[in-house]
mmCIF file of C-alpha atoms and ligand atoms in Angstrom:
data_model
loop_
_atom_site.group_PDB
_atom_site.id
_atom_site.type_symbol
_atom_site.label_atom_id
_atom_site.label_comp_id
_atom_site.label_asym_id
_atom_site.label_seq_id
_atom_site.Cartn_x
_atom_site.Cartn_y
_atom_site.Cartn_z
ATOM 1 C CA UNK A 12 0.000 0.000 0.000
ATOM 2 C CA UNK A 13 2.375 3.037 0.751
ATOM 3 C CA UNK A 14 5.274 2.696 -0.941
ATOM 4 C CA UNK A 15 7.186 4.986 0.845
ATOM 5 C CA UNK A 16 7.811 3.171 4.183
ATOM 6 C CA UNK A 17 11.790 4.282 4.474
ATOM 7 C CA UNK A 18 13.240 1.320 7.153
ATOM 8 C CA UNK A 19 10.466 -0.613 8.989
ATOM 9 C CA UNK A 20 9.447 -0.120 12.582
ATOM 10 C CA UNK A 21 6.422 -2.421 12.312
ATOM 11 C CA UNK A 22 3.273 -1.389 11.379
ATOM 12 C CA UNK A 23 1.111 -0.032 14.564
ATOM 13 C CA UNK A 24 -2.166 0.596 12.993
ATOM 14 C CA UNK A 25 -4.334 -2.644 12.967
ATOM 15 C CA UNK A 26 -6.173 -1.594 9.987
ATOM 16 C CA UNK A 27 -5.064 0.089 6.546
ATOM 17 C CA UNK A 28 -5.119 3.422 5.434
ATOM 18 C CA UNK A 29 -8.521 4.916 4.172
ATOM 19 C CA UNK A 30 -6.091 7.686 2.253
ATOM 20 C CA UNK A 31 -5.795 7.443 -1.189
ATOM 21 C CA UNK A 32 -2.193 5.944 -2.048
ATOM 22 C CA UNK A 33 -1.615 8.229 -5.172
ATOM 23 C CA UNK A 34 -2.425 11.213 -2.377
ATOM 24 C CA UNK A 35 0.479 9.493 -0.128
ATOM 25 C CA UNK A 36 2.831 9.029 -2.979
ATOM 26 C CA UNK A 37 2.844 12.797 -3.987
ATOM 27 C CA UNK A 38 3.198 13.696 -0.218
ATOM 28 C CA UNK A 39 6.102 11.826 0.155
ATOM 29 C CA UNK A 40 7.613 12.875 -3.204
ATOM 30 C CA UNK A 41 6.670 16.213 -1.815
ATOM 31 C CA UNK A 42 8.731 15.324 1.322
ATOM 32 C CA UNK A 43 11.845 14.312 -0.060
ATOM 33 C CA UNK A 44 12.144 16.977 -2.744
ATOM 34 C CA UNK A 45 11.967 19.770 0.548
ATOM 35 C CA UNK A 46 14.783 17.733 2.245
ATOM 36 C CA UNK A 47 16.668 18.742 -1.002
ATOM 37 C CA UNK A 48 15.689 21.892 -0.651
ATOM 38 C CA UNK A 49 16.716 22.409 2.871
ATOM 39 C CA UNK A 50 20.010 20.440 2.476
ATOM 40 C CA UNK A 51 20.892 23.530 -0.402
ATOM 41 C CA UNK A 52 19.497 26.247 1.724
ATOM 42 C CA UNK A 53 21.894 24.954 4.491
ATOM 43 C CA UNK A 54 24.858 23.914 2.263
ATOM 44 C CA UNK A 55 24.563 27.597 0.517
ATOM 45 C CA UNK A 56 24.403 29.173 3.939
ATOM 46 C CA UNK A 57 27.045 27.021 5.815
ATOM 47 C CA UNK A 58 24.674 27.506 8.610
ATOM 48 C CA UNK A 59 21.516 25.392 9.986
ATOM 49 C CA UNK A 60 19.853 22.436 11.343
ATOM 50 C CA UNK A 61 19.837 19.506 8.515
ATOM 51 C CA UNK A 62 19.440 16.750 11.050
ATOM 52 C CA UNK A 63 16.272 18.035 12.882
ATOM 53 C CA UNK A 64 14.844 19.164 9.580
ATOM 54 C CA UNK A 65 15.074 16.009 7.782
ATOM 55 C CA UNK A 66 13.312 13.818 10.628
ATOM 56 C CA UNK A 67 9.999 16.412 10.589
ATOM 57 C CA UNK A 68 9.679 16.442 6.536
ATOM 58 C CA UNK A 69 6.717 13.867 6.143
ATOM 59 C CA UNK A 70 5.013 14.903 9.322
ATOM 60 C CA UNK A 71 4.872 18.653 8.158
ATOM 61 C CA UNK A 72 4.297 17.878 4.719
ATOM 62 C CA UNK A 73 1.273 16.224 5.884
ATOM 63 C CA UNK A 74 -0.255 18.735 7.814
ATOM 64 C CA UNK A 75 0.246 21.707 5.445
ATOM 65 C CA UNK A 76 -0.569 19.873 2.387
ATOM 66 C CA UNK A 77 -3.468 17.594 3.597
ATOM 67 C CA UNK A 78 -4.346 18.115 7.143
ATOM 68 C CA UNK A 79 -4.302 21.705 8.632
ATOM 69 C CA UNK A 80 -7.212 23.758 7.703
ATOM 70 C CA UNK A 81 -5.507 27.308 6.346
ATOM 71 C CA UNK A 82 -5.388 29.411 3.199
ATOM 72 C CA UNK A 83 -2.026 30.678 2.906
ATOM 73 C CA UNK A 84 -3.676 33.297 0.418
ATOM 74 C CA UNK A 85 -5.042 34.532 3.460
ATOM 75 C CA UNK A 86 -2.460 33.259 6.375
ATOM 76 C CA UNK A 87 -4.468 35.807 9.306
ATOM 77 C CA UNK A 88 -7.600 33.897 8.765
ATOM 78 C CA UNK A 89 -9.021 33.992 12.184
ATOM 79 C CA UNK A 90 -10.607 30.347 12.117
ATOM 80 C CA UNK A 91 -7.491 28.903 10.548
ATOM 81 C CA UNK A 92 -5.971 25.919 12.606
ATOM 82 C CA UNK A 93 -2.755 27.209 14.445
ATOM 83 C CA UNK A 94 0.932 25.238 14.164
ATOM 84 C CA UNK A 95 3.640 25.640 17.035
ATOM 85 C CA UNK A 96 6.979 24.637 15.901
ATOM 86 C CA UNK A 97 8.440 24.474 19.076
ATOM 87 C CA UNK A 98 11.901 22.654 17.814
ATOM 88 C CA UNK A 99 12.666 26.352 15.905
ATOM 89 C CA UNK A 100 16.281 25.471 15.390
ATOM 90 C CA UNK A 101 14.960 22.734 12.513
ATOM 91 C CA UNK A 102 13.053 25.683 10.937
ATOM 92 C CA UNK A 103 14.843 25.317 7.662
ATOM 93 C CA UNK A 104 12.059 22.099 6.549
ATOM 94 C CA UNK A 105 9.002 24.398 7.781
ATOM 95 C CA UNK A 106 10.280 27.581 5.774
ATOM 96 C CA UNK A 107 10.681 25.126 2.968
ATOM 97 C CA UNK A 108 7.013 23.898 3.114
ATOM 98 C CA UNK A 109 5.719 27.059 3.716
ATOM 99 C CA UNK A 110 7.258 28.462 0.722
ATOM 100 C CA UNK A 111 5.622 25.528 -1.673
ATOM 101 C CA UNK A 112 2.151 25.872 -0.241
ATOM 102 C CA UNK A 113 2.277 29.070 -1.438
ATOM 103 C CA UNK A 114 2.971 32.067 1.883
ATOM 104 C CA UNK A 115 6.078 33.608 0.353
ATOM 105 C CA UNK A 116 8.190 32.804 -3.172
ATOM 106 C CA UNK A 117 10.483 29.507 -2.994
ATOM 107 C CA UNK A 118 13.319 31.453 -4.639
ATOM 108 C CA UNK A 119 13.330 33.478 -1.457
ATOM 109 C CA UNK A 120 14.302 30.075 0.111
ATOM 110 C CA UNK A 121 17.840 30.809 -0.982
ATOM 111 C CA UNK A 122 18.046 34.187 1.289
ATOM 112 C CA UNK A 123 17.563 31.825 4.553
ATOM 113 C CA UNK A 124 19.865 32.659 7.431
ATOM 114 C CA UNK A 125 21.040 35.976 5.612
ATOM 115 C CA UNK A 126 21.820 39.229 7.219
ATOM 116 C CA UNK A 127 18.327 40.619 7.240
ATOM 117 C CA UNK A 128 15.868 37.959 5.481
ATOM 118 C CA UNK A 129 12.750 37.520 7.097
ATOM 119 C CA UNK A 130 13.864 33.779 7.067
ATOM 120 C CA UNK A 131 15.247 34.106 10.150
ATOM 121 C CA UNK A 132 17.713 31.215 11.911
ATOM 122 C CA UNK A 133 14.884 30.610 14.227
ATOM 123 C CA UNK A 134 11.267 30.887 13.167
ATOM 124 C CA UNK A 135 9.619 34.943 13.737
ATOM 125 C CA UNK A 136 5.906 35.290 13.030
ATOM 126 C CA UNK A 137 6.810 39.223 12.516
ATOM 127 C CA UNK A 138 8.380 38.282 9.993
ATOM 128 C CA UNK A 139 8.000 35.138 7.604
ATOM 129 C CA UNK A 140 4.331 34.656 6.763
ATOM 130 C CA UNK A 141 2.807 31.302 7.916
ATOM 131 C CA UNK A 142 5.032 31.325 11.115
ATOM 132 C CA UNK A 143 2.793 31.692 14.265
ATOM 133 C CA UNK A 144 5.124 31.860 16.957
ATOM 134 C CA UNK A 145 8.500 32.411 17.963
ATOM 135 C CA UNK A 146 10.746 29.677 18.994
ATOM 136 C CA UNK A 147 14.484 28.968 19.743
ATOM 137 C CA UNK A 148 14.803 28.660 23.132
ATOM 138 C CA UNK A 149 13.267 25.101 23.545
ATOM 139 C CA UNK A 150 10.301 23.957 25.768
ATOM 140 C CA UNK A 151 7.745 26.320 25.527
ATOM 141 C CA UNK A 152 5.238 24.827 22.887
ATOM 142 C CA UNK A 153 2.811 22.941 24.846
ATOM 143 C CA UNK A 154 2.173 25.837 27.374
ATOM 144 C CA UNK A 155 1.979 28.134 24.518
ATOM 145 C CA UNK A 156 -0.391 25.758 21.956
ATOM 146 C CA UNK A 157 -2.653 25.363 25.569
ATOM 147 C CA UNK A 158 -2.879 28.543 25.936
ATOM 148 C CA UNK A 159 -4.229 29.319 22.213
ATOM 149 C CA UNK A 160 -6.243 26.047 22.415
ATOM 150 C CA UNK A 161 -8.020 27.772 25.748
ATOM 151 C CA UNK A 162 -8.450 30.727 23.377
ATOM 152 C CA UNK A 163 -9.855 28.970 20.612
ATOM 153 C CA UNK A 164 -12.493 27.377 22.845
ATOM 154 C CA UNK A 165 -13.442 30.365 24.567
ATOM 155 C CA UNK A 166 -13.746 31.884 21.293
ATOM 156 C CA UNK A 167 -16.059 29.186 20.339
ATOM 157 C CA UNK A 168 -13.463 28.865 17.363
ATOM 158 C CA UNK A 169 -13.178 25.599 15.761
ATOM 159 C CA UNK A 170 -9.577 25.396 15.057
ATOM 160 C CA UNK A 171 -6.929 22.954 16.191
ATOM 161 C CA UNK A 172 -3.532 23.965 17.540
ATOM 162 C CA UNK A 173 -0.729 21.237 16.689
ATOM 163 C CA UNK A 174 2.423 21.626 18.736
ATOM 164 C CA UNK A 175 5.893 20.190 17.146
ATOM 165 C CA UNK A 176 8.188 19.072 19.706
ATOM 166 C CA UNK A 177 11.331 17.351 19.558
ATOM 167 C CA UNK A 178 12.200 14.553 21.797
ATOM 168 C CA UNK A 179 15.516 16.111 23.297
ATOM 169 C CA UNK A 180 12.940 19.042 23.991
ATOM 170 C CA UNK A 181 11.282 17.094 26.187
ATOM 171 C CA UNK A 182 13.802 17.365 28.945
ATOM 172 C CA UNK A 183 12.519 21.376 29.604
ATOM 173 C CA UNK A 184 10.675 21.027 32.630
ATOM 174 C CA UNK A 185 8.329 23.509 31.529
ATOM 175 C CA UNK A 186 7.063 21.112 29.019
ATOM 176 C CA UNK A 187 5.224 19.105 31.688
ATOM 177 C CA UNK A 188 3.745 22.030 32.774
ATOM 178 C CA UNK A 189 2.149 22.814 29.748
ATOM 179 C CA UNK A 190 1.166 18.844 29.544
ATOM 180 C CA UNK A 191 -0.517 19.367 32.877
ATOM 181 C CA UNK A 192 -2.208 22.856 31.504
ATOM 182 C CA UNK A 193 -3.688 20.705 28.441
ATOM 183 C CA UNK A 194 -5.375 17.502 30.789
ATOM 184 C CA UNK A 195 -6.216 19.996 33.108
ATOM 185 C CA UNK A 196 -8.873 21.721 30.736
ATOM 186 C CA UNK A 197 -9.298 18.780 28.787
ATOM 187 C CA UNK A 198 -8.084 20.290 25.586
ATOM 188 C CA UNK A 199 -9.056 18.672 22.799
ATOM 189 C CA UNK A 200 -8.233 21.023 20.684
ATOM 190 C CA UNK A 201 -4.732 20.844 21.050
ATOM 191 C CA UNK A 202 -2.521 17.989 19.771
ATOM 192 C CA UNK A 203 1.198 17.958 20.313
ATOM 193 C CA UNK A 204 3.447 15.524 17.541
ATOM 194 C CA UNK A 205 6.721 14.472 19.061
ATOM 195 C CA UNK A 206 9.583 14.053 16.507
ATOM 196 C CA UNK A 207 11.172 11.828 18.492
ATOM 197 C CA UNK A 208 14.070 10.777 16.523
ATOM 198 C CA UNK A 209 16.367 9.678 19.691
ATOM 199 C CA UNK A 210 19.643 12.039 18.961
ATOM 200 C CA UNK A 211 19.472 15.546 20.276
ATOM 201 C CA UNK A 212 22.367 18.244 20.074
ATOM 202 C CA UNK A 213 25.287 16.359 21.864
ATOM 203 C CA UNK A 214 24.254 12.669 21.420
ATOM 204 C CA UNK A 215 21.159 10.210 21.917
ATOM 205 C CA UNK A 216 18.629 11.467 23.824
ATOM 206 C CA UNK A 217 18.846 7.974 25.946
ATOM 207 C CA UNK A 218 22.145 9.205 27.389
ATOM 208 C CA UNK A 219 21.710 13.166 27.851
ATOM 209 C CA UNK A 220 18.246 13.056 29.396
ATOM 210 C CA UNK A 221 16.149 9.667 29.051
ATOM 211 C CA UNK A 222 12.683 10.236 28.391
ATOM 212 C CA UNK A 223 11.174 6.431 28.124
ATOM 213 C CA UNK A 224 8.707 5.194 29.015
ATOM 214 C CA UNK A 225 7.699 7.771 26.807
ATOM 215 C CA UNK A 226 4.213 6.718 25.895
ATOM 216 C CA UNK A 227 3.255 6.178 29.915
ATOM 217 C CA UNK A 228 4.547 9.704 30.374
ATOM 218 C CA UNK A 229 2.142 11.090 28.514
ATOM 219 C CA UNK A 230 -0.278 8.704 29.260
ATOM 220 C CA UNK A 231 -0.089 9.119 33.066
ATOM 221 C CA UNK A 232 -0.280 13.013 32.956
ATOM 222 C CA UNK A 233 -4.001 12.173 31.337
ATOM 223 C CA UNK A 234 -3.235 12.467 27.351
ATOM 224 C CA UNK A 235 -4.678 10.296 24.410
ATOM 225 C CA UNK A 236 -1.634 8.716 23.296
ATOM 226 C CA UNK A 237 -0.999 7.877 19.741
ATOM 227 C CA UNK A 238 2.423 5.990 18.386
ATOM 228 C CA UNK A 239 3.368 5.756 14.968
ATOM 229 C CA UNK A 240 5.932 5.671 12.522
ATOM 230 C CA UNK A 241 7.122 9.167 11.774
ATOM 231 C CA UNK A 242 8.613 8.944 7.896
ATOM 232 C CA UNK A 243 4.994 6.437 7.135
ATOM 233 C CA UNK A 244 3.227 8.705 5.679
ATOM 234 C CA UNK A 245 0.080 6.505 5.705
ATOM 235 C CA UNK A 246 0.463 6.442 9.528
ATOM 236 C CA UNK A 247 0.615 9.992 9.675
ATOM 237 C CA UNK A 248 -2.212 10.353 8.092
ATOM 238 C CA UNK A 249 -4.383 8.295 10.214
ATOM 239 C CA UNK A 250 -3.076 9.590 13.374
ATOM 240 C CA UNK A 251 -3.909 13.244 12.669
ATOM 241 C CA UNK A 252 -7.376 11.881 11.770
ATOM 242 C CA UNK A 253 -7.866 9.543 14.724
ATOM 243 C CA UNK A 254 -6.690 12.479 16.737
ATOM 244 C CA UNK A 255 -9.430 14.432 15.990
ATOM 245 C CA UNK A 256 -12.209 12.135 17.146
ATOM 246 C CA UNK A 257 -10.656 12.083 20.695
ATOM 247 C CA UNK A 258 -12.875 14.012 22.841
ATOM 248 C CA UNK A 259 -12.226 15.729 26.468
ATOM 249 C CA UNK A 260 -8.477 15.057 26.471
ATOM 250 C CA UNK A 261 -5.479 16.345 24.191
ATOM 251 C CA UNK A 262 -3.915 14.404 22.212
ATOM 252 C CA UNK A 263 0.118 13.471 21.784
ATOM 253 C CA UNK A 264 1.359 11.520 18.797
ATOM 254 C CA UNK A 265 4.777 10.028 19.129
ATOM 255 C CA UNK A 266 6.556 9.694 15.739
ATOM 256 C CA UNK A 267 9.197 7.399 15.559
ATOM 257 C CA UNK A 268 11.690 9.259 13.398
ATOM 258 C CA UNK A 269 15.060 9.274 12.380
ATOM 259 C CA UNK A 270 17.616 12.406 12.555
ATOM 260 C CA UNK A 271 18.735 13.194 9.272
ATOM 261 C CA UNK A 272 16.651 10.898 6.888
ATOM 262 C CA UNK A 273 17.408 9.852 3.905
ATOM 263 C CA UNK A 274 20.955 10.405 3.969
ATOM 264 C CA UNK A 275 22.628 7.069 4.877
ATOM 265 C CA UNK A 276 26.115 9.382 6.623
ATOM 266 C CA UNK A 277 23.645 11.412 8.267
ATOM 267 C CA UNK A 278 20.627 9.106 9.943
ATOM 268 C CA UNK A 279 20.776 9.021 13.521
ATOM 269 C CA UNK A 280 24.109 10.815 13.802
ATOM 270 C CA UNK A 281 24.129 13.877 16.228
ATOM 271 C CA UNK A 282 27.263 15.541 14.021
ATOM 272 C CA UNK A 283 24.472 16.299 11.707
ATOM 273 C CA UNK A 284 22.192 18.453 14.492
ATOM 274 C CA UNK A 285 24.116 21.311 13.212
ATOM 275 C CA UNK A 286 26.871 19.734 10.693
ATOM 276 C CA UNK A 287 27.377 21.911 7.802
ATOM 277 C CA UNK A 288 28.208 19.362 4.357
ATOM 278 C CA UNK A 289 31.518 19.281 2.292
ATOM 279 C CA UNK A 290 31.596 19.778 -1.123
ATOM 280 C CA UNK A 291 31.623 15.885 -1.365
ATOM 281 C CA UNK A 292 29.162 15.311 1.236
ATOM 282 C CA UNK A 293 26.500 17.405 -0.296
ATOM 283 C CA UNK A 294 27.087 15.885 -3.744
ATOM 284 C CA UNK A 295 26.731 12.768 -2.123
ATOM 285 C CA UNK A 296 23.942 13.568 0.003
ATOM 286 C CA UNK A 297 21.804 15.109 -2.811
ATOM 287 C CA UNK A 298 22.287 12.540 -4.773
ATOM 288 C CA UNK A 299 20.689 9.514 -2.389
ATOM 289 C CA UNK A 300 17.993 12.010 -1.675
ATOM 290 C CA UNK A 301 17.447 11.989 -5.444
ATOM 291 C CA UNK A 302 17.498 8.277 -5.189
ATOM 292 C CA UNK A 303 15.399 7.638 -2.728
ATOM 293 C CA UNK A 304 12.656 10.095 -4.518
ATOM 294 C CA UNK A 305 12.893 8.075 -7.617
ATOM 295 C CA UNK A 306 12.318 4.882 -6.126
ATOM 296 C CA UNK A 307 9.136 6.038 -5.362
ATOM 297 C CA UNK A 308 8.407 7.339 -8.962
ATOM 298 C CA UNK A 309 8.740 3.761 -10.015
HETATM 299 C C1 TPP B 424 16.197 26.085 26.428
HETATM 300 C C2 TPP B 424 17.215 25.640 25.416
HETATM 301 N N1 TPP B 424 18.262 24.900 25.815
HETATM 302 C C3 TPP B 424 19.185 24.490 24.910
HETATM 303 C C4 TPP B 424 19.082 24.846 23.596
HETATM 304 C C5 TPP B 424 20.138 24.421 22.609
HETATM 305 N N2 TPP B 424 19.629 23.393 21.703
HETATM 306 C C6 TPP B 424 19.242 23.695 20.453
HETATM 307 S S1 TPP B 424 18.687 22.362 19.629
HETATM 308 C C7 TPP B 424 18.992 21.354 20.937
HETATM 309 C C8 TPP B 424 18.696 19.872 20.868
HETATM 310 C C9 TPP B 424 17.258 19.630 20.628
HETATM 311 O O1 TPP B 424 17.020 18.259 20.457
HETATM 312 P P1 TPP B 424 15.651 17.777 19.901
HETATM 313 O O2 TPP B 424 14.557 18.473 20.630
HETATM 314 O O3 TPP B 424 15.638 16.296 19.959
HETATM 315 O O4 TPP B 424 15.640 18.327 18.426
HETATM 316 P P2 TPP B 424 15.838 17.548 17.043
HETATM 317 O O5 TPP B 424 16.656 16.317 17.297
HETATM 318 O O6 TPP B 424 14.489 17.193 16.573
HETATM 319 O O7 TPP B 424 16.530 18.518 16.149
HETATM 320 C C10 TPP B 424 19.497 22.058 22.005
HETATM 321 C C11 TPP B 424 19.859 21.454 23.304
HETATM 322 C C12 TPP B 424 17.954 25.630 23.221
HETATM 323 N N3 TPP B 424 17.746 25.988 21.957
HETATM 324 N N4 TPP B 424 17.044 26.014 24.144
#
């Protein structure tokens, strides 16, 4: 069914997609063509995240190209549904989306992390269209998405506010207090996607800060927890739509991911948090990514 299953976790749905699998095809097309862009935005630059970014391609590809409800002619629409990436430094993949669904020209992709751009090192809502919130210093999504999901009920808004946290994130205390904000209300509204790809800034996550048993976390601080395959874009798929028939609690999805996919040097390899590429490397690099993509188109 979906083709584009990169490694195999095991499947953790026990049923099969209800998405069409020509819809999941061009998604993950769509997915590994903005890795290539991001991996020349940060090669041109000598400066960025490629690691981070390539971990979060399918799962942002999916919401702004399936799942969110937004018009980027239109990105202040009040009713829109809100996203909070939380894991700014990895910003690179969401300017890269943004630009192809249409909130600001893809050439100006190529100005990222220059003196002045409004694509900006770290994601400013001032400046880049699309962006809702500011985010660097790490932790603060959850408290911030519950505080806009509050606002969205009290409005008596529809709209959904997805949080994107990474996994080394998680060890910022004040992420548990924005957990216990979300249970607390019983925001349903809100649903937080964990890009938990195991390797933070200095090495795995397991040996900086362990975070298992991840799932029971959640899970004990009163959150629907969902677990899935984070580069399965038929997973993906589902979970965002299973997480929006949960009622009176928020929802977490944990996406198994891996940092720097699709690049076999760079997968799960915490040089390439903030690695800049040879000459070579890049070459190399662009080249599998090319690879990979036309597998697919077979
Ligand atoms: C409060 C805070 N502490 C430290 C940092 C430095 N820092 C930037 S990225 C990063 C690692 C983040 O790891 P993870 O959340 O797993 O991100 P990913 O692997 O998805 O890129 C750290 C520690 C920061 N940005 N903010």
């Amino acid at each position: 069914m979906n083709k584009c299953i990169a490694g195999s976790s095991g499947i953790l749905y026990p049923y099969g997609t209800r998405h069409n699998p020509e819809m999941i095809r061009d998604l993950c097309l769509r997915a590994q063509g903005y890795r290539a862009q991001v991996l020349r935005m940060v090669y041109e630059r000598k400066s960025g995240h490629i690691g981070g970014a390539f971990s979060i391609a399918e799962i942002l590809t999916a919401l702004y190209f399936h799942h969110l409800r937004l018009d980027a002619e239109n990105p202040n629409w009040g009713d829109r549904d809100r996203l909070v990436f939380s894991k700014g430094h990895a910003c690179a993949m969401l300017y890269a989306v943004l630009a192809h669904r249409g909130y600001f020209p893809v050439e100006e992709l190529s100005t990222f992390r220059a003196l002045n751009t409004r694509l900006q090192g770290h994601p400013e809502p001032e400046k880049t269209p699309g962006v809702e919130v500011a985010a660097g210093p790490l932790g603060h999504g959850v408290a911030i998405g519950a505080g806009m999901a509050l606002a969205a009920r009290l409005a008596g808004s529809r709209r959904n506010i997805y949080v994107v946290l990474g996994d080394g994130e998680l060890n910022s205390g004040v992420i548990w207090e924005g957990v216990m904000l979300g249970a607390k209300f019983g925001l349903d509204n809100l649903k937080v996607i964990v890009d938990y790809n195991g390797v933070q800034q200095t090495g795995s996550t397991r040996n900086v800060m362990p975070t298992e048993p991840i799932a029971d976390k959640w899970a004990a601080f009163n959150w629907h927890v969902i677990e899935i395959h984070g580069h399965n874009m038929a997973e993906i798929l589902d979970a965002l739509d299973r997480a929006d028939e949960i009622h009176g609690r928020p929802v977490v999805i944990i996406a198994r991911t891996s940092k720097g996919k699709g690049v076999s040097f760079m997968e799960d390899a915490s040089q390439w948090h903030g690695g800049i590429p040879s000459k070579e490397q890049f070459e190399i690099a662009l080249t599998e990514l090319q690879d990979g993509a036309k597998q697919w188109q077979a």
